[in-house]
Amino acid sequence: MIGAALVSSAAAAAAATAATSMAPEITPRIPEFSGDPIRDTFTVLLVMVGAVMCFAAGVGLLRFPDVLSRLHAATKPQVLGLLAITADVAVSTPTVGNITLAIAIILFQSLTAPISAHMVARAAYRTHHVRHDLLIRDDLLNREDLQQP
């Protein structure tokens, strides 16, 4: 009985050792530079420009007083920040898949962000959520279909 217990505990210890030796070792991955100083400098610059633009878009959303100003802050710097970061991915790892994906992201973001901002601004104007004292020029002011009832 004691011999069987020793054999089973030895087998369990061997199985535990085998299981831990087969498990992949998890180590944090440190980003590596490509070795090309021009590409690495360009990568750092694009990421910093993208980060600053996205941060400016966030601050503008919080600080601007009305819908139209917030839409301006939400679309233009955010799109430019995303374009810079997407261009960085294409520059730092220039494969056919990455460049194709970057072109698709840039194309669709450049098409959809202004259109969606225009639709939100139009809805805000029609529901009278626009501060008219901040508008320099209001081309829709004298239209009958947009007058208040």
XYZ file of N, CA and C in Angstrom:
447
model
N 0.810 -1.172 0.000
C 0.000 0.000 0.000
C 0.867 1.254 0.000
N 1.912 1.242 0.805
C 2.806 2.394 0.851
C 3.547 2.515 -0.472
N 3.914 1.425 -1.074
C 4.609 1.454 -2.353
C 3.736 2.033 -3.441
N 2.433 1.701 -3.424
C 1.518 2.232 -4.423
C 1.344 3.739 -4.266
N 1.315 4.212 -3.012
C 1.177 5.642 -2.756
C 2.413 6.387 -3.228
N 3.594 5.772 -3.002
C 4.824 6.417 -3.461
C 4.871 6.475 -4.984
N 4.427 5.413 -5.642
C 4.443 5.385 -7.100
C 3.455 6.419 -7.653
N 2.260 6.502 -7.047
C 1.284 7.448 -7.554
C 1.710 8.890 -7.297
N 2.361 9.170 -6.152
C 2.829 10.532 -5.897
C 3.997 10.880 -6.801
N 4.846 9.920 -7.102
C 5.953 10.164 -8.019
C 5.430 10.410 -9.431
N 4.387 9.681 -9.803
C 3.793 9.874 -11.127
C 3.122 11.238 -11.221
N 2.470 11.647 -10.128
C 1.820 12.953 -10.112
C 2.848 14.080 -10.199
N 3.971 13.914 -9.496
C 5.028 14.927 -9.548
C 5.637 14.992 -10.938
N 5.823 13.840 -11.562
C 6.373 13.822 -12.924
C 5.396 14.455 -13.906
N 4.100 14.192 -13.731
C 3.103 14.786 -14.613
C 3.035 16.299 -14.430
N 3.151 16.779 -13.188
C 3.131 18.218 -12.929
C 4.351 18.889 -13.536
N 5.516 18.215 -13.420
C 6.739 18.772 -14.006
C 6.620 18.815 -15.522
N 6.065 17.782 -16.127
C 5.896 17.760 -17.580
C 4.907 18.819 -18.029
N 3.852 19.032 -17.250
C 2.849 20.025 -17.626
C 3.422 21.431 -17.556
N 4.241 21.703 -16.538
C 4.812 23.046 -16.434
C 5.908 23.271 -17.460
N 6.612 22.210 -17.841
C 7.662 22.396 -18.841
C 7.074 22.561 -20.233
N 5.847 22.047 -20.446
C 5.217 22.169 -21.749
C 4.464 23.487 -21.901
N 4.151 24.136 -20.803
C 3.415 25.392 -20.866
C 4.318 26.471 -21.446
N 3.773 27.311 -22.312
C 4.603 28.370 -22.894
C 4.983 29.397 -21.831
N 6.177 29.871 -21.950
C 6.658 30.872 -21.001
C 6.124 32.240 -21.433
N 5.482 32.914 -20.509
C 4.890 34.207 -20.811
C 5.850 35.304 -20.362
N 6.327 36.047 -21.328
C 7.198 37.179 -21.027
C 6.638 38.404 -21.720
N 6.750 39.545 -21.100
C 6.244 40.759 -21.762
C 7.054 41.060 -23.016
N 6.353 41.444 -24.068
C 7.012 41.753 -25.332
C 7.371 43.229 -25.353
N 8.624 43.494 -25.534
C 9.115 44.869 -25.619
C 9.180 45.246 -27.087
N 8.597 46.387 -27.459
C 8.651 46.765 -28.872
C 10.087 46.965 -29.333
N 10.337 46.477 -30.504
C 11.679 46.589 -31.051
C 11.685 47.602 -32.182
N 12.803 48.284 -32.302
C 12.962 49.194 -33.417
C 13.454 48.411 -34.608
N 13.209 48.939 -35.791
C 13.553 48.211 -37.005
C 15.047 48.236 -37.303
N 15.754 49.141 -36.696
C 17.174 49.256 -36.981
C 17.465 50.355 -37.986
N 16.464 50.800 -38.704
C 16.596 51.895 -39.650
C 16.261 53.192 -38.913
N 17.238 54.058 -38.668
C 16.966 55.254 -37.852
C 15.967 56.218 -38.499
N 15.938 56.290 -39.810
C 14.995 57.190 -40.473
C 13.570 56.673 -40.305
N 13.367 55.380 -40.508
C 12.033 54.796 -40.352
C 11.578 54.878 -38.891
N 12.492 54.632 -37.955
C 12.125 54.709 -36.537
C 11.768 56.133 -36.128
N 12.499 57.119 -36.620
C 12.196 58.514 -36.314
C 10.847 58.910 -36.910
N 10.606 58.490 -38.130
C 9.332 58.781 -38.785
C 8.174 58.120 -38.040
N 8.409 56.904 -37.552
C 7.389 56.194 -36.781
C 7.065 56.933 -35.490
N 8.083 57.350 -34.779
C 7.865 58.080 -33.523
C 7.128 59.393 -33.788
N 7.505 60.105 -34.834
C 6.837 61.363 -35.158
C 5.361 61.149 -35.516
N 5.055 60.129 -36.312
C 3.668 59.876 -36.685
C 2.815 59.476 -35.486
N 3.381 58.661 -34.602
C 2.620 58.262 -33.413
C 2.388 59.464 -32.510
N 3.385 60.318 -32.347
C 3.222 61.493 -31.495
C 2.208 62.471 -32.091
N 2.259 62.686 -33.395
C 1.282 63.567 -34.047
C -0.121 62.988 -33.890
N -0.257 61.689 -34.108
C -1.557 61.047 -33.948
C -2.082 61.143 -32.527
N -1.204 60.943 -31.553
C -1.631 61.022 -30.154
C -2.045 62.441 -29.782
N -1.297 63.431 -30.230
C -1.633 64.828 -29.924
C -2.956 65.217 -30.579
N -3.171 64.782 -31.808
C -4.420 65.119 -32.492
C -5.625 64.448 -31.824
N -5.491 63.190 -31.455
C -6.602 62.511 -30.773
C -6.858 63.119 -29.397
N -5.797 63.520 -28.705
C -5.967 64.187 -27.409
C -6.659 65.539 -27.596
N -6.282 66.276 -28.627
C -6.923 67.565 -28.896
C -8.402 67.380 -29.219
N -8.752 66.311 -29.918
C -10.162 66.038 -30.212
C -10.930 65.770 -28.919
N -10.350 65.028 -28.011
C -11.007 64.756 -26.736
C -11.178 65.996 -25.889
N -10.161 66.836 -25.846
C -10.255 68.079 -25.078
C -11.297 69.004 -25.705
N -11.343 69.055 -27.019
C -12.325 69.891 -27.695
C -13.751 69.451 -27.430
N -13.958 68.139 -27.352
C -15.297 67.642 -27.030
C -15.740 68.086 -25.641
N -14.802 68.159 -24.730
C -15.145 68.551 -23.359
C -15.247 70.058 -23.181
N -14.472 70.827 -23.916
C -14.352 72.253 -23.650
C -15.224 73.158 -24.516
N -15.565 72.750 -25.728
C -16.306 73.641 -26.614
C -17.756 73.773 -26.174
N -18.368 74.954 -26.416
C -19.668 75.239 -25.819
C -20.889 74.675 -26.543
N -20.827 74.485 -27.855
C -22.049 74.094 -28.565
C -21.804 72.883 -29.459
N -22.877 72.431 -30.068
C -22.836 71.205 -30.870
C -21.911 71.341 -32.065
N -22.003 72.448 -32.780
C -21.205 72.600 -33.997
C -19.712 72.655 -33.708
N -19.329 73.338 -32.654
C -17.917 73.384 -32.280
C -17.422 72.012 -31.843
N -18.244 71.303 -31.118
C -17.861 69.961 -30.678
C -17.738 68.999 -31.853
N -18.620 69.149 -32.836
C -18.507 68.316 -34.029
C -17.218 68.596 -34.786
N -16.857 69.858 -34.860
C -15.595 70.226 -35.503
C -14.426 69.565 -34.779
N -14.459 69.623 -33.451
C -13.383 69.018 -32.669
C -13.398 67.499 -32.768
N -14.568 66.917 -32.918
C -14.650 65.463 -32.962
C -14.226 64.884 -34.299
N -14.398 65.633 -35.372
C -14.114 65.044 -36.675
C -12.717 65.365 -37.195
N -12.365 66.619 -37.264
C -11.112 66.961 -37.949
C -9.857 66.467 -37.235
N -9.612 66.806 -35.966
C -8.379 66.302 -35.353
C -8.391 64.796 -35.155
N -9.556 64.219 -34.896
C -9.624 62.783 -34.684
C -9.286 62.032 -35.968
N -9.812 62.507 -37.085
C -9.519 61.861 -38.361
C -8.043 62.011 -38.707
N -7.488 63.188 -38.507
C -6.059 63.384 -38.802
C -5.179 62.543 -37.881
N -5.569 62.409 -36.614
C -4.818 61.556 -35.699
C -4.865 60.105 -36.108
N -6.048 59.632 -36.503
C -6.171 58.258 -36.965
C -5.377 58.038 -38.249
N -5.384 59.013 -39.141
C -4.608 58.892 -40.377
C -3.117 58.799 -40.087
N -2.642 59.584 -39.119
C -1.215 59.537 -38.777
C -0.838 58.184 -38.185
N -1.663 57.662 -37.305
C -1.345 56.374 -36.685
C -1.464 55.240 -37.710
N -2.439 55.314 -38.589
C -2.577 54.297 -39.631
C -1.406 54.363 -40.611
N -0.986 55.555 -40.954
C 0.194 55.696 -41.822
C 1.433 55.147 -41.132
N 1.505 55.315 -39.811
C 2.636 54.761 -39.071
C 2.664 53.239 -39.159
N 1.516 52.606 -39.049
C 1.471 51.144 -39.158
C 1.944 50.709 -40.538
N 1.527 51.431 -41.569
C 1.946 51.086 -42.930
C 3.437 51.319 -43.146
N 3.986 52.354 -42.492
C 5.408 52.651 -42.664
C 6.278 51.705 -41.835
N 5.843 51.405 -40.617
C 6.696 50.596 -39.744
C 6.705 49.121 -40.122
N 5.591 48.611 -40.646
C 5.545 47.213 -41.110
C 4.965 47.173 -42.515
N 5.788 47.468 -43.516
C 5.275 47.592 -44.886
C 5.046 46.244 -45.570
N 3.928 45.623 -45.256
C 3.515 44.424 -45.988
C 2.291 44.774 -46.830
N 1.989 43.922 -47.773
C 0.854 44.183 -48.652
C -0.441 44.253 -47.843
N -0.602 43.360 -46.872
C -1.802 43.356 -46.053
C -1.945 44.606 -45.208
N -0.844 45.042 -44.597
C -0.900 46.245 -43.754
C -1.163 47.504 -44.576
N -0.533 47.611 -45.718
C -0.725 48.795 -46.551
C -2.145 48.825 -47.117
N -2.669 47.675 -47.521
C -4.051 47.607 -48.020
C -5.035 47.969 -46.921
N -4.810 47.444 -45.719
C -5.682 47.768 -44.600
C -5.602 49.251 -44.244
N -4.411 49.819 -44.271
C -4.244 51.246 -43.972
C -4.976 52.109 -44.996
N -4.873 51.736 -46.263
C -5.576 52.494 -47.303
C -7.087 52.400 -47.105
N -7.585 51.216 -46.765
C -9.024 51.049 -46.541
C -9.490 51.866 -45.336
N -8.726 51.854 -44.251
C -9.092 52.623 -43.056
C -9.110 54.111 -43.377
N -8.077 54.586 -44.042
C -7.983 56.013 -44.381
C -9.141 56.406 -45.304
N -9.422 55.591 -46.301
C -10.493 55.900 -47.254
C -11.854 55.957 -46.563
N -12.192 54.922 -45.820
C -13.516 54.882 -45.209
C -13.675 55.908 -44.093
N -12.641 56.147 -43.323
C -12.732 57.163 -42.262
C -12.844 58.558 -42.868
N -12.116 58.807 -43.940
C -12.191 60.120 -44.589
C -13.544 60.358 -45.247
N -14.220 59.299 -45.662
C -15.542 59.446 -46.270
C -16.662 59.526 -45.230
N -16.583 58.729 -44.184
C -17.708 58.637 -43.262
C -17.717 59.702 -42.177
N -16.572 60.139 -41.696
C -16.552 61.121 -40.595
C -17.175 62.464 -40.986
N -16.837 63.066 -42.116
C -17.491 64.337 -42.476
C -18.983 64.189 -42.752
N -19.376 63.071 -43.355
C -20.797 62.870 -43.652
C -21.596 62.712 -42.364
N -21.081 61.933 -41.429
C -21.804 61.751 -40.170
C -21.843 63.046 -39.365
N -20.768 63.820 -39.384
C -20.772 65.105 -38.682
C -21.777 66.067 -39.313
N -21.864 66.035 -40.627
C -22.844 66.882 -41.309
C -24.272 66.488 -40.931
N -24.536 65.202 -40.847
C -25.882 64.743 -40.502
C -26.234 65.116 -39.054
N -25.280 65.000 -38.143
C -25.540 65.377 -36.752
C -25.740 66.889 -36.649
N -24.945 67.669 -37.375
C -25.112 69.129 -37.356
C -26.453 69.531 -37.947
N -26.863 68.860 -38.979
C -28.168 69.161 -39.583
C -29.308 68.846 -38.611
N -29.205 67.716 -37.938
C -30.231 67.358 -36.949
C -30.232 68.341 -35.787
N -29.061 68.789 -35.360
C -28.985 69.758 -34.260
C -29.598 71.089 -34.687
N -29.362 71.500 -35.925
C -29.928 72.760 -36.393
C -31.449 72.664 -36.508
N -31.933 71.563 -37.020
C -33.384 71.405 -37.204
C -34.125 71.280 -35.875
N -33.470 70.759 -34.858
C -34.118 70.638 -33.542
C -33.780 71.811 -32.637
N -33.150 72.845 -33.191
C -32.845 74.097 -32.498
C -31.928 73.896 -31.285
N -30.895 73.078 -31.472
C -29.882 72.893 -30.437
C -28.592 73.625 -30.796
N -28.676 74.618 -31.646
C -27.518 75.393 -32.079
C -27.585 76.771 -31.430
N -26.456 77.235 -30.943
C -26.400 78.584 -30.378
C -26.163 79.571 -31.526
N -27.199 80.323 -31.866
C -27.116 81.245 -33.004
C -26.215 82.437 -32.714
N -25.977 82.748 -31.447
C -25.092 83.870 -31.125
C -23.632 83.551 -31.445
N -23.287 82.285 -31.585
C -21.917 81.912 -31.923
C -21.682 81.762 -33.420
N -22.754 81.777 -34.202
C -22.619 81.640 -35.652
C -22.203 82.963 -36.272
N -21.222 82.913 -37.133
C -20.802 84.115 -37.854
C -21.720 84.346 -39.038
N -22.079 83.284 -39.731
C -22.947 83.367 -40.897
C -23.939 82.214 -40.835
N -25.206 82.508 -41.033
C -26.246 81.491 -40.978
C -27.017 81.512 -42.291
N -26.670 80.626 -43.196
C -27.323 80.568 -44.507
C -28.731 79.984 -44.440
N -29.066 79.306 -43.389
C -30.371 78.670 -43.277
C -31.364 79.489 -42.463
N -31.009 80.689 -42.104
C -31.836 81.479 -41.203
C -33.200 81.826 -41.792
N -33.292 82.132 -43.070
C -34.539 82.583 -43.674
C -35.313 81.507 -44.393
N -34.970 80.254 -44.210
C -35.717 79.166 -44.847
C -36.970 78.870 -44.051
N -38.109 78.792 -44.766
C -39.396 78.594 -44.106
C -39.525 77.214 -43.480
N -38.920 76.192 -44.126
C -39.078 74.845 -43.601
C -38.281 74.609 -42.325
N -37.397 75.537 -41.950
C -36.609 75.391 -40.739
C -37.009 76.368 -39.637
N -38.061 77.121 -39.869
C -38.507 78.097 -38.856
C -39.192 77.380 -37.705
N -39.117 78.006 -36.543
C -39.788 77.444 -35.377
C -41.288 77.585 -35.517
N -42.053 76.568 -35.072
C -43.515 76.655 -35.195
C -44.118 77.630 -34.213
